[in-house]
Coordinates of N, CA, C and O in Angstrom, one line a residue:
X1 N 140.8 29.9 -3.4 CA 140.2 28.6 -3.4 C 140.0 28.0 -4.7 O 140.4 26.9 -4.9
X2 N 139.4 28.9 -5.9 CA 139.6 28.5 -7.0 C 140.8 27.8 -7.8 O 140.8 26.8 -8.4
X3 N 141.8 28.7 -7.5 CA 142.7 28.1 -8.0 C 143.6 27.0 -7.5 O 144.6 26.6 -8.1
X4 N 143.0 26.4 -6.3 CA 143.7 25.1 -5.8 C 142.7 23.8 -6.1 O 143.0 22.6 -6.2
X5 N 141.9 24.2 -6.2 CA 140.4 23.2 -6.3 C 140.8 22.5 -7.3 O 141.7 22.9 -8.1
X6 N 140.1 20.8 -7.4 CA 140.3 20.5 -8.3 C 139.6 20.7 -9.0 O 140.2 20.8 -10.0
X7 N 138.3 20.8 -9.1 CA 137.6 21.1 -9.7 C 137.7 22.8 -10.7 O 136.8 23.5 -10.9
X8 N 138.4 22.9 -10.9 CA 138.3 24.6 -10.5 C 138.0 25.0 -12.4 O 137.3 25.9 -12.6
X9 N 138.7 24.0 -13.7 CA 138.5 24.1 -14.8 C 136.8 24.2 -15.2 O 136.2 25.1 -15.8
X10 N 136.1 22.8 -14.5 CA 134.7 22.9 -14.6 C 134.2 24.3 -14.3 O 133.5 24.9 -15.1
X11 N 134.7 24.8 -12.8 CA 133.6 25.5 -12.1 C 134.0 26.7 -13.1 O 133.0 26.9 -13.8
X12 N 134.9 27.6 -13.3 CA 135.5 28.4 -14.1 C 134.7 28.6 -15.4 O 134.4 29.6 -16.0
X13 N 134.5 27.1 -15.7 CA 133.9 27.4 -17.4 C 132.3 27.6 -17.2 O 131.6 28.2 -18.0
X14 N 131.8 27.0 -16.0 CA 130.3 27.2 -15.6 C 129.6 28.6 -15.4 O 128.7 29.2 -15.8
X15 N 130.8 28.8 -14.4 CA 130.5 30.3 -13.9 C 130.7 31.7 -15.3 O 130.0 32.6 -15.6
X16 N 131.7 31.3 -15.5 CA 132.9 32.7 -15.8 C 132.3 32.5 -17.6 O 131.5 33.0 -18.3
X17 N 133.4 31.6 -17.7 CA 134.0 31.5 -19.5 C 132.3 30.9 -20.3 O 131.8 31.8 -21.0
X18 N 131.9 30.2 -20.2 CA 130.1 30.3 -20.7 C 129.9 32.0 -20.6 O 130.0 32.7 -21.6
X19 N 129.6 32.5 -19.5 CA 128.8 33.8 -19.9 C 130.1 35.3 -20.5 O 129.8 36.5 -20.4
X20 N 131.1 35.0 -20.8 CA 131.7 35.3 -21.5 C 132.9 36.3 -20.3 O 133.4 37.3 -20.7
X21 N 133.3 35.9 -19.0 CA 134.0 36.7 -18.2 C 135.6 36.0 -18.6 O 136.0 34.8 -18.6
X22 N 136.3 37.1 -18.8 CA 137.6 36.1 -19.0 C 138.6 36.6 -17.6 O 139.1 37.7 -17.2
X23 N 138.5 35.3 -17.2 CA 139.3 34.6 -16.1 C 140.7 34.0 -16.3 O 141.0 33.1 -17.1
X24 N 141.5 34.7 -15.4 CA 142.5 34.0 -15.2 C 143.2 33.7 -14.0 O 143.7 34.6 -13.3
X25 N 143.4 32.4 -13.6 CA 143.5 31.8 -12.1 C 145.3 32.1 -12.1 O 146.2 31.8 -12.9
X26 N 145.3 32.7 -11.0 CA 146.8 33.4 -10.9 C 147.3 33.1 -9.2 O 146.7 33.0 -8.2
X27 N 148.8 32.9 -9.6 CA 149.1 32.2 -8.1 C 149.0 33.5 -7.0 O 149.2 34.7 -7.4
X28 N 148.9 33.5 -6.3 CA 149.0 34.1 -5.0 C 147.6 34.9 -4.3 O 146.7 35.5 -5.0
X29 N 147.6 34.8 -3.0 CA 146.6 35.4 -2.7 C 146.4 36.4 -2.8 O 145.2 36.5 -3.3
X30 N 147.1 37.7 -2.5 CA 147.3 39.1 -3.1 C 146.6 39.2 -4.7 O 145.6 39.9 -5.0
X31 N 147.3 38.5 -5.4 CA 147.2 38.7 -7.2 C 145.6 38.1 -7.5 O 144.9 38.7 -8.3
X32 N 145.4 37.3 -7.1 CA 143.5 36.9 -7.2 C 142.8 37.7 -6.4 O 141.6 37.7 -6.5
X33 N 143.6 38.5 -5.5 CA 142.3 39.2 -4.7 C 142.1 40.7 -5.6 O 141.1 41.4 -5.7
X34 N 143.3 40.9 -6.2 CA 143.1 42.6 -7.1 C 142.5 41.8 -8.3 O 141.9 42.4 -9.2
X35 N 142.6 40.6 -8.2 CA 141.8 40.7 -10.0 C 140.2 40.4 -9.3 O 139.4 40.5 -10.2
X36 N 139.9 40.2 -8.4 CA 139.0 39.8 -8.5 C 138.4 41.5 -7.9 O 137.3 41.8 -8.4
X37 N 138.9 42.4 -7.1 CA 138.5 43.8 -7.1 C 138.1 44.5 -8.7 O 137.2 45.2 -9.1
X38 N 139.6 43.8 -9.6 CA 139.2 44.1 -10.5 C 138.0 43.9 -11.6 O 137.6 44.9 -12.3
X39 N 137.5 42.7 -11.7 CA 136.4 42.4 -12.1 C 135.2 42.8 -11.7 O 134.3 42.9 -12.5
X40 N 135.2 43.0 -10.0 CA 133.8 43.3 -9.6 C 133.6 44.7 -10.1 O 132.5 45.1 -10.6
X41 N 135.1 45.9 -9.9 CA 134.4 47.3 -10.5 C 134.2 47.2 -12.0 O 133.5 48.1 -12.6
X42 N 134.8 46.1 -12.4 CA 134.2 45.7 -14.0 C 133.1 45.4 -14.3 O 132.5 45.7 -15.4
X43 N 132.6 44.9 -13.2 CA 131.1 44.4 -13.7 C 131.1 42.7 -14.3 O 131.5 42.3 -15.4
X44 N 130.4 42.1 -13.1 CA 130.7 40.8 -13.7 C 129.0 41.0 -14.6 O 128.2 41.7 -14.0
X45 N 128.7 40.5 -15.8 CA 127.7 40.0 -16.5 C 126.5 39.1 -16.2 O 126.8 37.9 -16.0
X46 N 125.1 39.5 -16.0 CA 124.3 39.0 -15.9 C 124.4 37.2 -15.6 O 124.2 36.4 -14.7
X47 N 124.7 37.1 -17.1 CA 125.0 35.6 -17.4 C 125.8 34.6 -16.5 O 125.9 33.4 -16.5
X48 N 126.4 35.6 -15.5 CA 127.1 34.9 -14.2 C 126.3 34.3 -13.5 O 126.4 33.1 -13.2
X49 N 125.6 35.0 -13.2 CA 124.1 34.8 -11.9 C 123.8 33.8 -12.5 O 124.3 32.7 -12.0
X50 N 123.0 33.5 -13.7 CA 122.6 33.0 -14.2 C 123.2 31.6 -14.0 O 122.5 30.8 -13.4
X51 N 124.3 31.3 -14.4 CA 125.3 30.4 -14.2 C 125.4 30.0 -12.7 O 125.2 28.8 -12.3
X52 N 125.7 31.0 -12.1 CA 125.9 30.4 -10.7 C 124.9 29.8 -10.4 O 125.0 28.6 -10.0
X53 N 123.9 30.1 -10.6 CA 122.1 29.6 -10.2 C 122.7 28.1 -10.6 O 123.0 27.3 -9.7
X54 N 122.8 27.8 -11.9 CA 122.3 26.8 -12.1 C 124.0 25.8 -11.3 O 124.0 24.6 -10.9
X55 N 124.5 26.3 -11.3 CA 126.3 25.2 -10.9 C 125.3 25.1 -9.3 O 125.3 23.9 -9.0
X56 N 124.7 25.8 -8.5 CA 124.6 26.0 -7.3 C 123.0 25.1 -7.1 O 122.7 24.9 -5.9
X57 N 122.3 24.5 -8.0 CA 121.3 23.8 -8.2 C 120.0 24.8 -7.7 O 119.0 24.1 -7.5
X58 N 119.8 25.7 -7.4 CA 118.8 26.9 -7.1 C 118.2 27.8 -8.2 O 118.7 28.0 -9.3
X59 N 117.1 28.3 -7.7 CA 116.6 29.2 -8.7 C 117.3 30.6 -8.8 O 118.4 30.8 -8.2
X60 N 116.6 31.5 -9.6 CA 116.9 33.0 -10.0 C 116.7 33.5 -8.7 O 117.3 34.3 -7.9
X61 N 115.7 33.0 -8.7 CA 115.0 33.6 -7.4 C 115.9 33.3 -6.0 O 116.3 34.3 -5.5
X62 N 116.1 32.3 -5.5 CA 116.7 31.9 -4.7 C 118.2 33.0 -4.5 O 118.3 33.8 -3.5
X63 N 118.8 32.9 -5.3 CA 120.4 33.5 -5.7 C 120.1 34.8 -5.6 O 121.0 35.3 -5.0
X64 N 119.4 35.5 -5.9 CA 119.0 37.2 -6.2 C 118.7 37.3 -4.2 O 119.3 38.2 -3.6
X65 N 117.9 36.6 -3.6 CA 117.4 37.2 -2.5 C 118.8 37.0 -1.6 O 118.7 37.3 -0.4
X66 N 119.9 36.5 -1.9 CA 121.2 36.6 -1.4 C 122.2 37.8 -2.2 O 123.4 37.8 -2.2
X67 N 121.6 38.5 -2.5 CA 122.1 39.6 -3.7 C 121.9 40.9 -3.2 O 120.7 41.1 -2.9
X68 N 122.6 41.8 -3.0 CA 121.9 43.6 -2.6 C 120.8 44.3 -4.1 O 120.6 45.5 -4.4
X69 N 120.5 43.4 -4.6 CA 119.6 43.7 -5.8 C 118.6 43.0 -5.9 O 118.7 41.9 -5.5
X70 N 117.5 43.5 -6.5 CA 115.8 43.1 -6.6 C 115.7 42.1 -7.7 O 116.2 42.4 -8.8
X71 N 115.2 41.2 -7.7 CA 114.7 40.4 -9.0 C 114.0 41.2 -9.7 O 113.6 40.6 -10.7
X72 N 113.5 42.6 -9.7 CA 112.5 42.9 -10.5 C 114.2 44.0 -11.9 O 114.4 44.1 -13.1
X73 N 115.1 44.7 -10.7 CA 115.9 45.4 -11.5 C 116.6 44.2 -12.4 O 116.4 44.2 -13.6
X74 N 117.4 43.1 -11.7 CA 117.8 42.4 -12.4 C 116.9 41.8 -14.0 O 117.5 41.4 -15.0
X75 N 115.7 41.9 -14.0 CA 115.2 41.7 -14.8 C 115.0 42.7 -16.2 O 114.4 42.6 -17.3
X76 N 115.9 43.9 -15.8 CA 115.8 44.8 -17.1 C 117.5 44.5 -17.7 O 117.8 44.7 -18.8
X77 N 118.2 44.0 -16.8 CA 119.3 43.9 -18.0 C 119.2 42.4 -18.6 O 118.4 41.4 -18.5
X78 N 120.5 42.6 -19.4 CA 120.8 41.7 -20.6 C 121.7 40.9 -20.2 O 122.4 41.1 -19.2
X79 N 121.7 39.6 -21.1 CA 122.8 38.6 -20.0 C 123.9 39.0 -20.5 O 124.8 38.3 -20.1
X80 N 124.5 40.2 -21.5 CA 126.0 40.4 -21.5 C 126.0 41.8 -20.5 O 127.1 42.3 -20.2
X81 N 125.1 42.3 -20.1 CA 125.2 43.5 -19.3 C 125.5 43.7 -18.0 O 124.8 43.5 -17.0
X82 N 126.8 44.2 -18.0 CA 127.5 44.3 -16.4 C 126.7 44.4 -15.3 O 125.7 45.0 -15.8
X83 N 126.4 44.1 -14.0 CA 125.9 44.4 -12.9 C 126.7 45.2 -12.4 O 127.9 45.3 -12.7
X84 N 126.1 45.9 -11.5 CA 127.0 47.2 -10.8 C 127.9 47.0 -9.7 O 127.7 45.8 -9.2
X85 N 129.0 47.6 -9.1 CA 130.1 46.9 -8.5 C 130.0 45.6 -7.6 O 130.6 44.6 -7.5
X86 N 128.6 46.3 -6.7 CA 128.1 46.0 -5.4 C 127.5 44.6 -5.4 O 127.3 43.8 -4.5
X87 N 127.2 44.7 -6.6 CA 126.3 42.8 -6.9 C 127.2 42.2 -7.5 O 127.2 41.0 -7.6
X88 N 128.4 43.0 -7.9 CA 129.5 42.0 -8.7 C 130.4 41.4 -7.5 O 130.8 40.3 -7.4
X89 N 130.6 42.4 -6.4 CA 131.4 41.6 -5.7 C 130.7 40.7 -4.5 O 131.2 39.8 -3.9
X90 N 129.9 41.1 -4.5 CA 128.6 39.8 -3.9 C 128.7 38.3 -5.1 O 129.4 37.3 -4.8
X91 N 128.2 38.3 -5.8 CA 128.5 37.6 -6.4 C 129.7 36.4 -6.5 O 129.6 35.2 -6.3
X92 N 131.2 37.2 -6.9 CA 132.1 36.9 -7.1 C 132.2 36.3 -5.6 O 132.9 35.3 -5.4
X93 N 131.6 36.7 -4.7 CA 132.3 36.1 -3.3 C 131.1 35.0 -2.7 O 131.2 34.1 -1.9
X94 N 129.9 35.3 -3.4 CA 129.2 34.0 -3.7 C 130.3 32.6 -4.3 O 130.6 31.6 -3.6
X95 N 130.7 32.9 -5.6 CA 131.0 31.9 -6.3 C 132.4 31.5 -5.7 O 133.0 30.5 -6.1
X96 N 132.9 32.0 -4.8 CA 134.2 31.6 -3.9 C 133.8 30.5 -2.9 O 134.5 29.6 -2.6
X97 N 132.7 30.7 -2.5 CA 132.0 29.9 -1.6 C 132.0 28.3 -2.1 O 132.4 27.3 -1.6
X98 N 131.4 28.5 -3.3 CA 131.2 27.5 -4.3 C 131.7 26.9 -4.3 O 131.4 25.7 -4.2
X99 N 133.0 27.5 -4.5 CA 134.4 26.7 -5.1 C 135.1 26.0 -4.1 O 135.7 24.9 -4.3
X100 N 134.9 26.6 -3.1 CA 136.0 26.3 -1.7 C 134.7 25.3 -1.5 O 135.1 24.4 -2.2
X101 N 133.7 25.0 -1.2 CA 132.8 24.1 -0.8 C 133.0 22.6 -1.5 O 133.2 21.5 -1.0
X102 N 132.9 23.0 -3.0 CA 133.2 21.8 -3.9 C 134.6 21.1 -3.6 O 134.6 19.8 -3.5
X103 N 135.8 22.2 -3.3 CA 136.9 21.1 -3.0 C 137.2 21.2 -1.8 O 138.5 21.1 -1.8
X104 N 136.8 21.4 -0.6 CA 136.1 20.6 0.9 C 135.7 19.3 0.8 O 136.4 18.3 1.1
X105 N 134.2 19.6 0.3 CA 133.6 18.3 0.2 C 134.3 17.5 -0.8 O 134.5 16.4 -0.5
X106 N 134.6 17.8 -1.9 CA 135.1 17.0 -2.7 C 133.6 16.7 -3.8 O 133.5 15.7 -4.6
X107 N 132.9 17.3 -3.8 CA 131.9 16.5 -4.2 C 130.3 17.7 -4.2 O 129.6 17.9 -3.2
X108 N 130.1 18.1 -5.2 CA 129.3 19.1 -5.5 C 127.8 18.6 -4.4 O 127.4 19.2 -3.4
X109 N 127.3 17.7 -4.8 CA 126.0 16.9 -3.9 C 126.1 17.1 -2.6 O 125.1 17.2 -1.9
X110 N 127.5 17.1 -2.0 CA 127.9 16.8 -0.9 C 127.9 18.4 -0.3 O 127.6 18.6 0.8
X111 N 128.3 19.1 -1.1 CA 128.4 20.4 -0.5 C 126.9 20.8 -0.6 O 126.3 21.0 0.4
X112 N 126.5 21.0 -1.2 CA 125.0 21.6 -1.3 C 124.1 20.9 -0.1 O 123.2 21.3 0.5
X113 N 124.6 20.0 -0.1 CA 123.4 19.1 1.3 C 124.0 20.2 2.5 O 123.5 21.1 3.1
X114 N 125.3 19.5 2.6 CA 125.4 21.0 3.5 C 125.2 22.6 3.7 O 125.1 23.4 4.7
X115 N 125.1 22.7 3.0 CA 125.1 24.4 2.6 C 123.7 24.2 3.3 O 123.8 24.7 4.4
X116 N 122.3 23.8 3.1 CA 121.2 23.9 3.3 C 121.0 23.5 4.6 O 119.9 24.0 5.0
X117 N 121.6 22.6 5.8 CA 121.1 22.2 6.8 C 122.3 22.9 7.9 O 123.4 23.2 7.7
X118 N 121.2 23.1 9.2 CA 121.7 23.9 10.1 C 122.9 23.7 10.8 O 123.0 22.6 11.4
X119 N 123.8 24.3 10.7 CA 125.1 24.1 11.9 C 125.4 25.0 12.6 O 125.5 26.3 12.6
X120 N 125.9 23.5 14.0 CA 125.9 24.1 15.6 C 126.8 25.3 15.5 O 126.6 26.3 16.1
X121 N 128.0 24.9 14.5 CA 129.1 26.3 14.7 C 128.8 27.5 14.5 O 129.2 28.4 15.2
X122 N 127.7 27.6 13.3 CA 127.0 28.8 12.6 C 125.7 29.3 13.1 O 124.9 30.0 12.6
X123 N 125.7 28.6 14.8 CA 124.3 29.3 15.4 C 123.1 28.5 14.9 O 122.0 28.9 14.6
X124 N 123.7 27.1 14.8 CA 122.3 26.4 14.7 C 121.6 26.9 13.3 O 120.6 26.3 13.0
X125 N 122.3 28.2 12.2 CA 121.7 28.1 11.3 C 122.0 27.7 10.0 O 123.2 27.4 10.1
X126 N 121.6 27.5 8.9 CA 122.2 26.7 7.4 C 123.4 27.9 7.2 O 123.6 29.0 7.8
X127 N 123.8 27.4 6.1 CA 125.0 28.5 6.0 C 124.3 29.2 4.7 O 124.4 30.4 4.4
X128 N 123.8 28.5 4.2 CA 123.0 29.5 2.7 C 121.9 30.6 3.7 O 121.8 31.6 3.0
X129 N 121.4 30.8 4.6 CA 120.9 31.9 5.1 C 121.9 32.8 5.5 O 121.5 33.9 5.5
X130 N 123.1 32.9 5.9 CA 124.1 33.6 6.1 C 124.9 34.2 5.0 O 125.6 35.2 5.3
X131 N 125.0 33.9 4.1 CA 125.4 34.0 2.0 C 124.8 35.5 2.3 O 125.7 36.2 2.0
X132 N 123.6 36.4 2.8 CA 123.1 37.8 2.4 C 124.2 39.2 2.4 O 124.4 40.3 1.9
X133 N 124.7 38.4 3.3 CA 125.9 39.4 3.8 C 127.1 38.6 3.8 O 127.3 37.4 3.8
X134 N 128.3 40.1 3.8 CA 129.7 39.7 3.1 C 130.3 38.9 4.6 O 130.9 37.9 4.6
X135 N 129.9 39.6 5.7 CA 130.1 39.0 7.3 C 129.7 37.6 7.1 O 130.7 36.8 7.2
X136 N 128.5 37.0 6.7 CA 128.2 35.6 7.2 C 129.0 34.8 5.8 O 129.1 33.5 5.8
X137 N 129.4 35.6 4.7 CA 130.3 34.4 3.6 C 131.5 34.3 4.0 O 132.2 33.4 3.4
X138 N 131.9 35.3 5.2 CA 133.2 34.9 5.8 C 132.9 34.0 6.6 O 133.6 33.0 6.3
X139 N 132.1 33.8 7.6 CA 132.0 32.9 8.5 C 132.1 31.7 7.8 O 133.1 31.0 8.0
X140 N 131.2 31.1 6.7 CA 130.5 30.1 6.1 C 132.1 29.8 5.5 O 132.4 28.6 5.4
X141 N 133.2 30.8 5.0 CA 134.5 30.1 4.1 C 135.4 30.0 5.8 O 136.2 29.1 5.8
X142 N 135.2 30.8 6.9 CA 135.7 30.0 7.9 C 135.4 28.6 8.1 O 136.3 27.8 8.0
X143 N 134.1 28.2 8.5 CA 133.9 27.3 8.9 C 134.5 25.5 7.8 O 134.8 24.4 8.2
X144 N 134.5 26.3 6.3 CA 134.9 25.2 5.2 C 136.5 24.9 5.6 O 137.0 23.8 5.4
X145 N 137.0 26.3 6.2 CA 138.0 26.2 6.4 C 138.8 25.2 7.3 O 139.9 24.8 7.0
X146 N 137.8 24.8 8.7 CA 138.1 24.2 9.7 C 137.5 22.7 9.8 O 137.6 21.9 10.8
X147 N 136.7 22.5 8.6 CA 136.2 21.3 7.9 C 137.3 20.5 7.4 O 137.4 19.3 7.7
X148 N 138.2 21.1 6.6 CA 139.0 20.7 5.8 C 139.9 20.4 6.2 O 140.6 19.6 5.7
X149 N 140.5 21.1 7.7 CA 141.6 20.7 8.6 C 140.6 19.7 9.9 O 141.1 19.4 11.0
X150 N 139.7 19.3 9.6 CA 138.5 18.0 11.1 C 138.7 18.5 11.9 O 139.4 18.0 12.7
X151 N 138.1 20.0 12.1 CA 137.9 20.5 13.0 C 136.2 21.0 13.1 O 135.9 22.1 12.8
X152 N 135.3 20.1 13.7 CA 134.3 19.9 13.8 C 133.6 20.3 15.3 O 134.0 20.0 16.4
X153 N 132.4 21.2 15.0 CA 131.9 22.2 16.4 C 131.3 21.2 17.2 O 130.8 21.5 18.3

């Protein structure tokens, strides 16, 4: 999704290249899916979260209780200090969401209004309550999916 988006230089430098992750958007779906396996046993860096928080207009707080990790652990590391695989690839498939949302909507405002309000497809519920688990960020990049081809529930 990143790497078709137009957006994808901004979001890349928000997310990634600011807290110091070096990214490289590579063609094929195969080849972004091992790099991005590879990053998460890398440990994406605090300073991501951070970042996503703010590209995603939410708090620390907000972003963490979508996280398999505590606000209180997150608070002993350092913003260059890796998170462990499990928050990294949570994370990383947070910020896919992002991306694929932004170039859907076309329009960061536009996706976030969505993200927050309930849909029929998604059981009547927002799609940011479904982000806790890797099951409901599939549904939530399905449903962007069938947005973008006007296919409406």
């Amino acid at each position: 999704a990143v790497r078709e988006a137009a957006n994808k230089d901004t979001f890349l430098d928000q997310v990634f290249v600011r807290p110091g992750i070096d990214v490289e958007v590579v063609e094929g779906d195969e080849e972004n899916r091992l790099d991005l396996i590879a990053l998460s046993r890398q440990g994406v860096p605090k300073a991501a979260l951070v970042h996503l928080a703010h590209f995603l207009s939410c708090t620390l707080h907000e972003l963490v209780a979508l996280l398999p990790v505590t606000e209180r652990t997150l608070q002993r590391y350092t913003p260059q200090q890796p998170l462990n695989r499990m928050v990294s690839e949570h994370l990383l498939q947070l910020a896919e969401v992002a991306a694929r949302g932004v170039e859907v909507f076309g329009d960061k405002a536009a996706f976030l209004a969505w993200l927050h309000h309930a849909n029929t497809a998604l059981g009547h519920q927002t799609p940011v309550s479904l982000l806790s688990s890797r099951f409901g960020v599939e549904m939530v990049l399905e449903e962007l999916g069938r947005l973008e081809h006007g296919i409406v529930a």
